[in-house]
PDB file of C-alpha atoms in Angstrom:
ATOM      1  CA  UNK A   1      81.053  88.376 191.970  1.00 77.00           C
ATOM      2  CA  UNK A   2      80.394  87.898 188.246  1.00 84.00           C
ATOM      3  CA  UNK A   3      76.974  89.275 187.187  1.00 86.00           C
ATOM      4  CA  UNK A   4      75.074  88.865 183.915  1.00 87.00           C
ATOM      5  CA  UNK A   5      72.251  91.213 182.851  1.00 89.00           C
ATOM      6  CA  UNK A   6      69.603  89.347 180.852  1.00 92.00           C
ATOM      7  CA  UNK A   7      66.750  91.119 179.031  1.00 92.00           C
ATOM      8  CA  UNK A   8      63.527  89.356 178.112  1.00 92.00           C
ATOM      9  CA  UNK A   9      62.239  91.017 174.941  1.00 92.00           C
ATOM     10  CA  UNK A  10      58.849  90.399 173.332  1.00 91.00           C
ATOM     11  CA  UNK A  11      57.592  91.298 169.866  1.00 89.00           C
ATOM     12  CA  UNK A  12      54.808  93.850 169.885  1.00 87.00           C
ATOM     13  CA  UNK A  13      51.508  92.199 169.086  1.00 79.00           C
ATOM     14  CA  UNK A  14      52.895  88.669 169.409  1.00 65.00           C
ATOM     15  CA  UNK A  15      51.159  85.996 171.395  1.00 60.00           C
ATOM     16  CA  UNK A  16      52.386  85.739 174.970  1.00 57.00           C
ATOM     17  CA  UNK A  17      53.968  82.348 174.373  1.00 59.00           C
ATOM     18  CA  UNK A  18      56.663  82.115 171.727  1.00 67.00           C
ATOM     19  CA  UNK A  19      57.016  85.819 170.955  1.00 84.00           C
ATOM     20  CA  UNK A  20      59.704  86.500 173.550  1.00 88.00           C
ATOM     21  CA  UNK A  21      63.461  85.922 173.597  1.00 90.00           C
ATOM     22  CA  UNK A  22      66.256  86.321 176.110  1.00 92.00           C
ATOM     23  CA  UNK A  23      69.326  88.396 175.304  1.00 92.00           C
ATOM     24  CA  UNK A  24      72.456  88.870 177.381  1.00 90.00           C
ATOM     25  CA  UNK A  25      72.922  92.619 177.471  1.00 88.00           C
ATOM     26  CA  UNK A  26      76.138  92.835 179.467  1.00 82.00           C
ATOM     27  CA  UNK A  27      78.140  91.121 182.128  1.00 71.00           C
ATOM     28  CA  UNK A  28      80.611  92.252 184.727  1.00 71.00           C
ATOM     29  CA  UNK A  29      83.520  91.494 182.376  1.00 71.00           C
ATOM     30  CA  UNK A  30      82.203  94.301 180.146  1.00 71.00           C
ATOM     31  CA  UNK A  31      81.167  96.532 183.061  1.00 73.00           C
ATOM     32  CA  UNK A  32      83.673  95.838 185.861  1.00 72.00           C
ATOM     33  CA  UNK A  33      82.101  98.082 188.524  1.00 75.00           C
ATOM     34  CA  UNK A  34      78.696  96.347 188.354  1.00 76.00           C
ATOM     35  CA  UNK A  35      77.235  94.851 191.506  1.00 83.00           C
ATOM     36  CA  UNK A  36      73.942  93.056 192.100  1.00 87.00           C
ATOM     37  CA  UNK A  37      72.555  96.174 193.798  1.00 88.00           C
ATOM     38  CA  UNK A  38      73.703  98.476 190.972  1.00 84.00           C
ATOM     39  CA  UNK A  39      72.173  96.103 188.431  1.00 85.00           C
ATOM     40  CA  UNK A  40      68.848  95.781 190.237  1.00 86.00           C
ATOM     41  CA  UNK A  41      68.496  99.515 190.891  1.00 86.00           C
ATOM     42  CA  UNK A  42      70.051 101.121 187.838  1.00 82.00           C
ATOM     43  CA  UNK A  43      69.647  98.850 184.828  1.00 85.00           C
ATOM     44  CA  UNK A  44      66.492 100.365 183.289  1.00 85.00           C
ATOM     45  CA  UNK A  45      68.097 103.443 181.686  1.00 85.00           C
ATOM     46  CA  UNK A  46      71.065 101.555 180.154  1.00 85.00           C
ATOM     47  CA  UNK A  47      68.650  98.863 178.886  1.00 89.00           C
ATOM     48  CA  UNK A  48      66.475 101.505 177.189  1.00 88.00           C
ATOM     49  CA  UNK A  49      69.581 102.990 175.541  1.00 88.00           C
ATOM     50  CA  UNK A  50      70.752  99.524 174.465  1.00 90.00           C
ATOM     51  CA  UNK A  51      67.361  98.776 172.901  1.00 92.00           C
ATOM     52  CA  UNK A  52      67.270 102.133 171.103  1.00 91.00           C
ATOM     53  CA  UNK A  53      70.699 101.463 169.546  1.00 90.00           C
ATOM     54  CA  UNK A  54      70.212  97.757 168.787  1.00 90.00           C
ATOM     55  CA  UNK A  55      69.785  96.909 165.070  1.00 91.00           C
ATOM     56  CA  UNK A  56      67.002  94.386 165.752  1.00 90.00           C
ATOM     57  CA  UNK A  57      65.326  95.321 169.043  1.00 90.00           C
ATOM     58  CA  UNK A  58      65.029  99.096 168.547  1.00 87.00           C
ATOM     59  CA  UNK A  59      61.582  98.816 166.898  1.00 88.00           C
ATOM     60  CA  UNK A  60      58.578  96.504 167.321  1.00 89.00           C
ATOM     61  CA  UNK A  61      59.927  94.991 170.547  1.00 92.00           C
ATOM     62  CA  UNK A  62      59.285  95.753 174.200  1.00 90.00           C
ATOM     63  CA  UNK A  63      61.296  94.989 177.281  1.00 91.00           C
ATOM     64  CA  UNK A  64      59.123  92.548 179.212  1.00 91.00           C
ATOM     65  CA  UNK A  65      61.536  92.235 182.137  1.00 92.00           C
ATOM     66  CA  UNK A  66      65.191  91.949 182.968  1.00 93.00           C
ATOM     67  CA  UNK A  67      67.133  90.006 185.508  1.00 92.00           C
ATOM     68  CA  UNK A  68      70.508  90.272 187.162  1.00 91.00           C
ATOM     69  CA  UNK A  69      71.974  86.794 187.364  1.00 90.00           C
ATOM     70  CA  UNK A  70      74.984  85.831 189.482  1.00 90.00           C
ATOM     71  CA  UNK A  71      77.568  83.987 187.407  1.00 85.00           C
ATOM     72  CA  UNK A  72      77.517  83.090 183.733  1.00 86.00           C
ATOM     73  CA  UNK A  73      74.116  82.687 182.128  1.00 89.00           C
ATOM     74  CA  UNK A  74      73.149  80.418 179.263  1.00 87.00           C
ATOM     75  CA  UNK A  75      70.308  81.658 177.070  1.00 87.00           C
ATOM     76  CA  UNK A  76      67.413  79.232 177.073  1.00 72.00           C
ATOM     77  CA  UNK A  77      65.906  80.420 173.774  1.00 60.00           C
ATOM     78  CA  UNK A  78      62.292  81.505 173.927  1.00 55.00           C
ATOM     79  CA  UNK A  79      61.401  83.022 177.259  1.00 52.00           C
TER      80      UNK A  79
END
């Protein structure tokens, strides 16, 4: 099954509405051994590493939530 990991990131200090965005972090094409269970249980540490290394989201952003989505996911813009 194809799985997409989507992070919802919010600017620190931003209003709850409009300060958040969705980003596709990875999918099972990039991480072939990923399953829904592995995503749900073990995604927090890789997401923290991804945020720390990201040129935009490493500072002044927080991870509000993440989701493991079956299939391809289309970003909706503001979360």
